[in-house]
Amino acid sequence: MINSKLKEIREFCESNSDPEIIKKYSKYFKEGYNGYGIDQKIFEAQRDQWIADWKNEMTLASYLDLGDKLMQNGKLEEISFAIVFLKSERANFTENTFNRIGNWFKYGISNWATTDVLCMLVLSSFLIDNIISFEKFKEWTKAESEWQRRAVPVTLVELIKHDLKPAVALPVIEALMLDDSQYVQKGIGTLLRGLWKKYPQIIEDFLLKWKDECGRVIVQYATEKMDKEYRKKFRRVKKIAAKA
């Protein structure tokens, strides 16, 4: 059953590939765009059709098995299908589901786009629905994959609309404040900017604590909406070399 579904998905993707869309989106991927180039409306219509048609035969377990195979090809749309199929099974998520998804960063999730879609549509649900703890999620800050580490702040961005508090978020991301990856830094900065809108003093104090050590991209993104002059207080202090 899984192989027949995989074949059907790939035939759909190949028959709806558009070179112009590939050309349009290639500029957003430094590592190269690995996708079919499918129109979003066509993708979404087929997504909804398959989820409806397969409702009585596919389960969380079978969608995870299908997802494992879709991840291996590395194609953007195949990975996106794996994510949206899984989203349809949210009511059945468990901690084991979360652990299984973590494996996808080893061979499938390998750019900012698929990472962020996974965070928004799937990973955030595990925290919102109290399936895993923030402490459990924090383990990903030690992951080898920069995309898995980026998933930590990006998932928390989605939780801001669910009243995420700095007291919960900051201890989770603190382990990433010295991360070298610009993609991780951008995720952290975006999270801090979102929290700053609700809790300016707490976030500014946190930035002042880290500004001389953390990556500059974090500060750049976090202070983006601040007044230009006010933003200067978060500049890194230049270290003066000691005289011999």
PDB file of C-alpha atoms in Angstrom, residues 163-171 195:
ATOM      1  CA  ASP A 163       0.578  33.146  24.862  1.00  0.00           C
ATOM      2  CA  LEU A 164       4.138  31.815  25.094  1.00  0.00           C
ATOM      3  CA  LYS A 165       5.888  33.457  28.047  1.00  0.00           C
ATOM      4  CA  PRO A 166       9.563  34.545  28.096  1.00  0.00           C
ATOM      5  CA  ALA A 167      10.012  32.549  31.313  1.00  0.00           C
ATOM      6  CA  VAL A 168       9.293  29.422  29.272  1.00  0.00           C
ATOM      7  CA  ALA A 169      10.972  30.344  25.979  1.00  0.00           C
ATOM      8  CA  LEU A 170      14.253  31.913  27.105  1.00  0.00           C
ATOM      9  CA  PRO A 171      15.612  28.930  29.097  1.00  0.00           C
ATOM     10  CA  LEU A 195       8.305  38.180  22.178  1.00  0.00           C
TER      11      LEU A 195
END
